[in-house]
Short mmCIF file of C-alpha atoms (C1' of nucleotides) in Angstrom, two decimals:
data_model
loop_
_atom_site.label_atom_id
_atom_site.label_comp_id
_atom_site.label_asym_id
_atom_site.label_seq_id
_atom_site.Cartn_x
_atom_site.Cartn_y
_atom_site.Cartn_z
CA UNK A 1 51.60 5.68 47.08
CA UNK A 2 48.12 5.84 45.83
CA UNK A 3 46.19 2.95 44.11
CA UNK A 4 44.41 3.95 40.92
CA UNK A 5 41.17 3.65 42.74
CA UNK A 6 42.17 5.74 45.63
CA UNK A 7 43.64 8.33 43.30
CA UNK A 8 40.43 8.76 41.41
CA UNK A 9 38.47 9.38 44.57
CA UNK A 10 41.08 11.80 45.89
CA UNK A 11 41.00 13.76 42.68
CA UNK A 12 37.23 13.83 42.76
CA UNK A 13 37.28 15.01 46.24
CA UNK A 14 39.56 17.78 45.29
CA UNK A 15 37.33 18.91 42.38
CA UNK A 16 34.22 18.86 44.80
CA UNK A 17 36.21 20.84 47.52
CA UNK A 18 34.93 24.24 46.41
CA UNK A 19 31.31 23.18 46.40
CA UNK A 20 31.69 21.74 49.78
CA UNK A 21 33.19 24.87 51.35
CA UNK A 22 36.91 24.21 51.22
CA UNK A 23 39.61 24.42 48.43
CA UNK A 24 40.95 21.65 46.22
CA UNK A 25 43.90 20.52 48.44
CA UNK A 26 41.85 20.50 51.51
CA UNK A 27 39.35 18.33 49.67
CA UNK A 28 42.07 15.97 48.53
CA UNK A 29 43.73 15.80 51.99
CA UNK A 30 40.25 15.03 53.56
CA UNK A 31 39.83 12.09 51.08
CA UNK A 32 43.40 10.88 51.58
CA UNK A 33 42.87 10.73 55.44
CA UNK A 34 39.34 9.40 55.33
CA UNK A 35 40.25 6.56 52.71
CA UNK A 36 43.51 5.49 54.12
CA UNK A 37 43.64 3.16 57.02
CA UNK A 38 46.99 4.11 58.44
CA UNK A 39 47.00 7.66 59.94
CA UNK A 40 49.48 9.77 57.94
CA UNK A 41 51.91 12.59 58.93
CA UNK A 42 52.19 15.96 57.16
CA UNK A 43 55.01 14.98 55.17
CA UNK A 44 53.48 11.97 53.83
CA UNK A 45 50.51 13.90 52.84
CA UNK A 46 52.63 16.46 50.94
CA UNK A 47 54.50 13.85 49.18
CA UNK A 48 51.47 11.85 48.28
CA UNK A 49 49.54 14.79 46.94
CA UNK A 50 52.65 16.63 45.47
CA UNK A 51 51.97 19.84 47.37
CA UNK A 52 54.11 21.95 49.67
CA UNK A 53 54.54 21.41 53.41
CA UNK A 54 53.13 24.80 54.13
CA UNK A 55 49.95 24.05 52.20
CA UNK A 56 49.54 20.84 54.20
CA UNK A 57 49.84 22.83 57.31
CA UNK A 58 47.12 25.16 56.35
CA UNK A 59 44.95 22.34 55.17
CA UNK A 60 45.34 20.57 58.45
CA UNK A 61 44.18 23.77 60.25
CA UNK A 62 41.16 24.10 58.08
CA UNK A 63 40.11 20.39 58.55
CA UNK A 64 40.67 20.80 62.19
CA UNK A 65 38.39 23.88 62.29
CA UNK A 66 35.75 21.79 60.73
CA UNK A 67 36.53 19.13 63.48
CA UNK A 68 36.88 16.50 60.64
CA UNK A 69 40.36 15.21 61.68
CA UNK A 70 42.45 14.58 64.73
CA UNK A 71 45.85 13.86 65.64
CA UNK A 72 47.49 10.66 66.90
CA UNK A 73 51.06 10.26 68.00
CA UNK A 74 52.96 7.15 67.46
CA UNK A 75 55.47 5.98 70.13
CA UNK A 76 59.03 6.93 69.24
CA UNK A 77 57.90 9.38 66.39
CA UNK A 78 57.75 12.97 67.13
CA UNK A 79 55.48 13.75 64.04
CA UNK A 80 51.74 14.16 64.34
CA UNK A 81 49.68 11.68 62.45
CA UNK A 82 46.19 12.42 61.23
CA UNK A 83 43.03 10.25 61.11
CA UNK A 84 39.33 10.96 60.67
CA UNK A 85 37.55 12.25 63.73
CA UNK A 86 35.03 9.49 63.94
CA UNK A 87 33.04 7.44 61.68
CA UNK A 88 31.58 8.46 58.19
CA UNK A 89 28.34 9.17 60.04
CA UNK A 90 30.14 11.44 62.53
CA UNK A 91 31.95 13.31 59.86
CA UNK A 92 28.74 13.85 57.83
CA UNK A 93 27.00 15.19 60.99
CA UNK A 94 29.99 17.36 61.53
CA UNK A 95 29.88 18.79 58.07
CA UNK A 96 26.23 19.66 58.59
CA UNK A 97 26.88 21.33 61.92
CA UNK A 98 29.67 23.43 60.41
CA UNK A 99 27.76 24.39 57.25
CA UNK A 100 24.85 25.37 59.26
CA UNK A 101 27.24 27.79 61.41
CA UNK A 102 28.80 29.19 58.22
CA UNK A 103 25.78 29.31 55.78
CA UNK A 104 22.75 29.92 57.90
CA UNK A 105 23.67 31.34 61.46
CA UNK A 106 25.20 34.66 60.06
CA UNK A 107 22.02 35.36 57.89
CA UNK A 108 19.70 34.34 60.66
CA UNK A 109 21.57 36.86 63.02
CA UNK A 110 21.52 39.66 60.49
CA UNK A 111 17.74 39.17 59.78
CA UNK A 112 16.96 39.00 63.37
CA UNK A 113 18.59 42.25 64.22
CA UNK A 114 17.18 44.03 61.19
CA UNK A 115 13.69 42.90 62.17
CA UNK A 116 14.14 43.84 65.76
CA UNK A 117 15.72 47.42 64.99
CA UNK A 118 12.81 48.33 62.87
CA UNK A 119 10.13 46.82 64.96
CA UNK A 120 8.34 50.05 65.62
CA UNK A 121 8.51 51.30 61.93
CA UNK A 122 6.26 50.26 59.08
CA UNK A 123 7.05 46.55 59.09
CA UNK A 124 4.29 45.54 56.71
CA UNK A 125 6.10 46.37 53.49
CA UNK A 126 7.21 43.63 50.99
CA UNK A 127 10.78 43.74 51.94
CA UNK A 128 10.02 43.06 55.67
CA UNK A 129 7.59 40.36 54.91
CA UNK A 130 10.12 38.49 52.81
CA UNK A 131 12.87 39.04 55.49
CA UNK A 132 10.53 37.63 58.11
CA UNK A 133 9.59 34.67 55.93
CA UNK A 134 13.40 33.87 55.47
CA UNK A 135 14.07 34.51 59.06
CA UNK A 136 11.35 32.14 60.16
CA UNK A 137 12.39 29.33 57.61
CA UNK A 138 15.95 29.52 58.78
CA UNK A 139 14.79 29.35 62.48
CA UNK A 140 12.56 26.37 61.72
CA UNK A 141 15.33 24.42 59.89
CA UNK A 142 17.81 25.31 62.38
CA UNK A 143 15.59 24.30 65.29
CA UNK A 144 14.72 21.08 63.45
CA UNK A 145 18.47 20.41 62.90
CA UNK A 146 19.39 20.95 66.50
CA UNK A 147 16.54 18.60 67.51
CA UNK A 148 17.75 15.96 65.01
CA UNK A 149 21.19 16.06 66.47
CA UNK A 150 19.94 15.14 69.85
CA UNK A 151 18.49 11.90 68.45
CA UNK A 152 20.47 8.68 68.85
CA UNK A 153 22.10 7.83 65.40
CA UNK A 154 20.22 4.61 65.10
CA UNK A 155 16.89 6.25 65.60
CA UNK A 156 17.92 9.01 63.08
CA UNK A 157 18.78 6.44 60.59
CA UNK A 158 15.40 4.70 60.96
CA UNK A 159 13.76 7.97 60.48
CA UNK A 160 15.78 8.80 57.40
CA UNK A 161 14.90 5.37 55.90
CA UNK A 162 11.22 5.77 56.68
CA UNK A 163 11.26 8.84 54.61
CA UNK A 164 7.80 10.23 53.70
CA UNK A 165 6.43 7.21 55.44
CA UNK A 166 6.60 9.29 58.60
CA UNK A 167 3.77 11.40 57.03
CA UNK A 168 1.56 8.30 57.36
CA UNK A 169 2.58 7.66 60.90
CA UNK A 170 1.76 11.32 61.75
CA UNK A 171 -1.74 10.94 60.17
CA UNK A 172 -2.34 7.95 62.19
CA UNK A 173 -1.31 9.55 65.37
CA UNK A 174 -3.48 12.42 64.46
CA UNK A 175 -6.47 10.07 64.12
CA UNK A 176 -5.71 8.08 67.25
CA UNK A 177 -4.86 10.96 69.64
CA UNK A 178 -5.87 14.19 67.87
CA UNK B 1 17.40 53.28 44.84
CA UNK B 2 17.99 51.19 47.83
CA UNK B 3 16.82 51.90 51.55
CA UNK B 4 19.58 51.49 54.05
CA UNK B 5 17.77 48.40 55.33
CA UNK B 6 17.60 46.63 51.88
CA UNK B 7 21.15 47.66 51.09
CA UNK B 8 22.53 45.92 54.21
CA UNK B 9 20.61 42.78 53.31
CA UNK B 10 21.77 42.84 49.71
CA UNK B 11 25.39 43.38 50.85
CA UNK B 12 25.13 40.51 53.27
CA UNK B 13 23.65 38.10 50.61
CA UNK B 14 26.66 39.21 48.34
CA UNK B 15 29.11 38.21 51.12
CA UNK B 16 27.26 34.95 51.57
CA UNK B 17 27.13 34.18 47.97
CA UNK B 18 30.28 32.12 47.82
CA UNK B 19 29.26 29.97 50.59
CA UNK B 20 25.89 29.35 48.94
CA UNK B 21 27.42 28.23 45.72
CA UNK B 22 27.37 31.39 43.68
CA UNK B 23 29.45 34.56 43.52
CA UNK B 24 29.04 37.82 45.13
CA UNK B 25 27.14 39.74 42.43
CA UNK B 26 24.81 36.74 41.88
CA UNK B 27 24.10 36.74 45.62
CA UNK B 28 23.37 40.45 45.54
CA UNK B 29 21.18 40.16 42.35
CA UNK B 30 19.16 37.31 44.09
CA UNK B 31 18.67 39.45 47.27
CA UNK B 32 17.51 42.53 45.22
CA UNK B 33 15.03 40.38 43.41
CA UNK B 34 13.68 38.57 46.33
CA UNK B 35 13.33 41.63 48.46
CA UNK B 36 12.02 44.07 45.89
CA UNK B 37 8.28 43.87 45.38
CA UNK B 38 8.35 45.26 41.73
CA UNK B 39 10.11 43.06 39.24
CA UNK B 40 13.28 44.70 37.96
CA UNK B 41 14.86 44.69 34.46
CA UNK B 42 18.62 44.05 33.87
CA UNK B 43 19.41 47.82 33.46
CA UNK B 44 17.77 48.51 36.73
CA UNK B 45 19.76 45.72 38.49
CA UNK B 46 22.95 46.87 36.98
CA UNK B 47 22.36 50.44 37.99
CA UNK B 48 21.39 49.64 41.50
CA UNK B 49 24.24 47.35 42.19
CA UNK B 50 26.77 49.40 40.18
CA UNK B 51 27.82 46.61 38.05
CA UNK B 52 28.11 45.97 34.35
CA UNK B 53 25.35 45.04 32.04
CA UNK B 54 27.20 41.99 30.99
CA UNK B 55 27.66 40.88 34.60
CA UNK B 56 24.01 41.18 35.26
CA UNK B 57 23.22 39.09 32.03
CA UNK B 58 25.57 36.21 33.34
CA UNK B 59 24.10 36.54 36.87
CA UNK B 60 20.61 36.03 35.47
CA UNK B 61 21.69 32.93 33.58
CA UNK B 62 23.01 31.61 36.79
CA UNK B 63 20.05 32.34 38.80
CA UNK B 64 17.87 30.85 36.15
CA UNK B 65 20.11 27.76 36.05
CA UNK B 66 19.19 27.38 39.78
CA UNK B 67 15.48 28.04 38.75
CA UNK B 68 15.35 30.90 41.38
CA UNK B 69 14.06 33.59 39.21
CA UNK B 70 11.84 33.97 36.15
CA UNK B 71 10.83 36.50 33.71
CA UNK B 72 7.72 38.70 33.44
CA UNK B 73 7.08 40.99 30.49
CA UNK B 74 5.22 44.27 31.09
CA UNK B 75 2.92 45.39 28.25
CA UNK B 76 4.56 48.15 26.16
CA UNK B 77 8.01 47.24 27.28
CA UNK B 78 10.30 45.02 25.41
CA UNK B 79 12.60 44.54 28.42
CA UNK B 80 12.62 41.32 30.62
CA UNK B 81 11.51 41.93 34.12
CA UNK B 82 12.75 39.44 36.82
CA UNK B 83 11.00 38.13 39.92
CA UNK B 84 11.46 35.24 42.33
CA UNK B 85 10.31 31.93 41.15
CA UNK B 86 7.87 31.28 43.78
CA UNK B 87 7.52 31.78 47.54
CA UNK B 88 10.39 31.76 50.04
CA UNK B 89 9.61 28.14 50.86
CA UNK B 90 9.78 27.22 47.04
CA UNK B 91 13.19 29.03 46.53
CA UNK B 92 14.61 27.28 49.71
CA UNK B 93 13.40 23.87 48.38
CA UNK B 94 14.92 24.83 44.99
CA UNK B 95 18.24 25.60 46.52
CA UNK B 96 18.32 22.23 48.32
CA UNK B 97 17.35 20.47 45.06
CA UNK B 98 20.15 22.18 43.19
CA UNK B 99 22.67 21.90 45.84
CA UNK B 100 22.02 18.19 46.05
CA UNK B 101 22.60 17.90 42.22
CA UNK B 102 25.90 19.87 42.44
CA UNK B 103 27.28 18.54 45.78
CA UNK B 104 26.01 15.05 46.25
CA UNK B 105 24.99 13.40 43.00
CA UNK B 106 28.46 13.60 41.37
CA UNK B 107 30.08 11.93 44.22
CA UNK B 108 27.39 9.33 44.56
CA UNK B 109 27.78 8.59 40.90
CA UNK B 110 31.64 8.29 41.20
CA UNK B 111 31.39 6.00 44.30
CA UNK B 112 28.85 3.86 42.67
CA UNK B 113 30.86 3.24 39.59
CA UNK B 114 33.99 2.60 41.51
CA UNK B 115 32.22 0.16 43.67
CA UNK B 116 30.78 -1.66 40.76
CA UNK B 117 33.90 -1.78 38.67
CA UNK B 118 35.79 -3.41 41.51
CA UNK B 119 33.00 -5.84 42.59
CA UNK B 120 34.90 -8.94 41.69
CA UNK B 121 38.14 -7.78 43.51
CA UNK B 122 39.05 -7.61 47.07
CA UNK B 123 36.36 -5.35 48.25
CA UNK B 124 36.99 -5.71 51.96
CA UNK B 125 39.90 -3.33 52.41
CA UNK B 126 39.49 -0.23 54.36
CA UNK B 127 39.18 2.12 51.35
CA UNK B 128 36.36 0.01 50.04
CA UNK B 129 34.55 0.05 53.31
CA UNK B 130 34.89 3.74 53.72
CA UNK B 131 33.65 4.33 50.07
CA UNK B 132 30.80 1.97 50.81
CA UNK B 133 29.91 3.87 53.94
CA UNK B 134 29.77 7.29 52.22
CA UNK B 135 27.82 5.82 49.28
CA UNK B 136 25.22 4.43 51.49
CA UNK B 137 25.03 7.53 53.39
CA UNK B 138 24.58 9.62 50.40
CA UNK B 139 21.97 7.37 49.11
CA UNK B 140 19.99 7.41 52.26
CA UNK B 141 20.06 11.18 52.57
CA UNK B 142 19.31 11.45 48.83
CA UNK B 143 16.36 8.98 49.03
CA UNK B 144 15.18 10.76 52.15
CA UNK B 145 15.26 14.14 50.48
CA UNK B 146 13.45 12.93 47.36
CA UNK B 147 10.71 11.51 49.66
CA UNK B 148 10.41 14.77 51.53
CA UNK B 149 9.88 16.68 48.37
CA UNK B 150 6.93 14.55 47.68
CA UNK B 151 5.15 15.68 50.80
CA UNK B 152 2.86 18.67 50.91
CA UNK B 153 4.54 21.83 52.23
CA UNK B 154 2.10 22.04 55.04
CA UNK B 155 2.80 18.41 56.24
CA UNK B 156 6.49 19.01 55.83
CA UNK B 157 6.35 22.16 57.97
CA UNK B 158 4.41 20.27 60.63
CA UNK B 159 7.13 17.66 60.57
CA UNK B 160 9.92 20.16 60.83
CA UNK B 161 8.31 21.95 63.76
CA UNK B 162 7.71 18.60 65.47
CA UNK B 163 11.43 17.99 65.38
CA UNK B 164 12.63 15.13 67.50
CA UNK B 165 9.14 14.69 68.86
CA UNK B 166 8.79 12.54 65.74
CA UNK B 167 10.87 9.97 67.55
CA UNK B 168 8.41 9.70 70.30
CA UNK B 169 5.65 9.25 67.71
CA UNK B 170 7.70 6.44 66.13
CA UNK B 171 8.20 4.79 69.44
CA UNK B 172 4.59 4.88 70.15
CA UNK B 173 3.80 3.45 66.79
CA UNK B 174 6.22 0.61 67.46
CA UNK B 175 4.54 -0.09 70.80
CA UNK B 176 1.03 -0.03 69.24
CA UNK B 177 1.73 -1.82 66.16
CA UNK B 178 5.20 -3.48 66.21
"C1'" DC C 1 12.45 43.93 5.30
"C1'" DT C 2 14.82 47.57 8.03
"C1'" DA C 3 16.11 49.97 12.02
"C1'" DT C 4 16.05 49.90 16.61
"C1'" DA C 5 16.08 47.85 20.97
"C1'" DT C 6 17.57 44.43 23.83
"C1'" DT C 7 20.39 40.57 25.22
"C1'" DT C 8 24.41 37.62 25.08
"C1'" DT C 9 29.06 36.59 24.40
"C1'" DC C 10 33.73 36.63 25.22
"C1'" DA C 11 38.57 38.54 25.04
"C1'" DA C 12 41.04 41.36 27.97
"C1'" DT C 13 41.68 42.92 32.58
"C1'" DA C 14 40.98 43.01 37.61
"C1'" DA C 15 40.27 40.91 41.96
"C1'" DT C 16 40.55 37.11 44.70
"C1'" DT C 17 42.14 32.84 46.14
"C1'" DT C 18 45.53 29.40 46.55
"C1'" DC C 19 50.25 27.81 46.86
"C1'" DT C 20 55.07 27.84 47.76
"C1'" DG C 21 59.10 27.78 50.39
"C1'" DA C 22 62.17 29.91 53.37
"C1'" DA C 23 62.26 31.97 57.93
"C1'" DA C 24 60.25 32.00 62.58
"C1'" DA C 25 58.37 29.66 66.19
"C1'" DT C 26 57.56 25.60 68.84
"C1'" DT C 27 58.42 21.12 70.76
"C1'" DC C 28 60.93 17.85 72.99
"C1'" DA C 29 64.78 14.44 73.71
"C1'" DA C 30 69.02 14.18 75.67
"C1'" DT D 1 69.64 24.07 78.93
"C1'" DT D 2 70.87 22.96 73.92
"C1'" DG D 3 70.05 21.59 69.43
"C1'" DA D 4 67.61 19.04 66.24
"C1'" DA D 5 63.07 17.92 64.76
"C1'" DT D 6 58.76 19.42 63.66
"C1'" DT D 7 55.15 22.73 62.77
"C1'" DT D 8 53.48 27.30 61.64
"C1'" DT D 9 53.58 31.56 59.39
"C1'" DC D 10 53.34 34.61 55.82
"C1'" DA D 11 55.22 37.63 51.85
"C1'" DG D 12 55.53 36.91 47.08
"C1'" DA D 13 54.19 34.18 43.00
"C1'" DA D 14 51.01 31.49 40.58
"C1'" DA D 15 46.46 30.08 39.45
"C1'" DT D 16 41.81 30.74 39.46
"C1'" DT D 17 37.69 33.26 39.34
"C1'" DA D 18 34.90 37.38 38.45
"C1'" DT D 19 34.01 41.60 35.93
"C1'" DT D 20 34.04 44.88 32.32
"C1'" DG D 21 32.61 46.64 27.98
"C1'" DA D 22 32.48 46.51 23.28
"C1'" DA D 23 31.15 43.63 19.50
"C1'" DA D 24 27.99 40.07 17.90
"C1'" DA D 25 23.61 37.98 18.10
"C1'" DT D 26 18.79 38.04 18.70
"C1'" DA D 27 14.23 39.88 18.89
"C1'" DT D 28 10.43 42.81 17.38
"C1'" DA D 29 7.93 47.20 16.18
"C1'" DG D 30 6.77 49.62 12.25
#
DNA sequence: CTATATTTTCAATAATTTCTGAAAATTCAA
DNA sequence: TTGAATTTTCAGAAATTATTGAAAATATAG
């Protein structure tokens, strides 16, 4: 059973699903699992959302491929119960990791091989320059992101809250140390 | 006419289109415009990609709604010619701005109104806590991103390249100033 | 204005993605 | 083992999204 409040959020996550890289029902399932305290089994999910058992099975596979949910088994019950794979912060990080894999890595890889395979040829044409610019940008963002992941969540949160204030700190460091 | 190299990148951008928030032909059009030095008109785009004139018209509208392309008129020619709306850096920033609008803002807005409308009620249940956590996370990232946009590109690039090194700078500042 | 060039719109169609549900596969208690 | 419980798979159906192309709208040169 869904409170009106929970229902509106579940529906919203369903609508946003496509924009976030999965489909409507996967979005709804994710919301249901994240916003419900008690882990749910696949039948409960299917009944609550009014979708088929098979669809739930595929949605679970998808959410697991994103590493967003995990199973928990309850004693005396053979069914799998699903719950979020960590805190909201963990889930957000995981979404960013996966999106990078799916949205940036393939392009970085293609551009890299294109640029290497034509190394000897005329690589000062406009197309090459643009390819190079995108390649370098993706690499810079990718490296930055990998680096950020290494930081402790608390330090990362501090940094995020500091915002552009970090620019001032850097200027100061520049003046003090050079 | 498309060199083999340009064609492979155009096709790739087409395949990635869905993941980036638009469809195949819009992705191809974007690649074509970004990687071709001379601005192209709609007929040229349609002929090069082998798609209908109407499809190009809709794709242009889409790319303009993302503010990724703009028109240029050539003297003695009534057709519109299209080119990228700035440098690769500018385009990347613009994609991030638009994706934030489309992927984060609606959810932030929904969560905010949900949390406000139930202010008086029991707001210590699990669903509320999770909603709050997502709300705060989105707000933190959003604020950070707004802040980053205010920085000069050069300073921002420095920051990105510094990566987690920024943590050390912050620690140092902490020790020096508190 | 008028005629022509150009762009946009949108109903019909095509292509793709999602969903169902029954069958197959798997798991596990007894 | 056996057999019931559970999960997964996947072919066909349904729903959604993308594309075409011709008609309508718009723009502009003469």
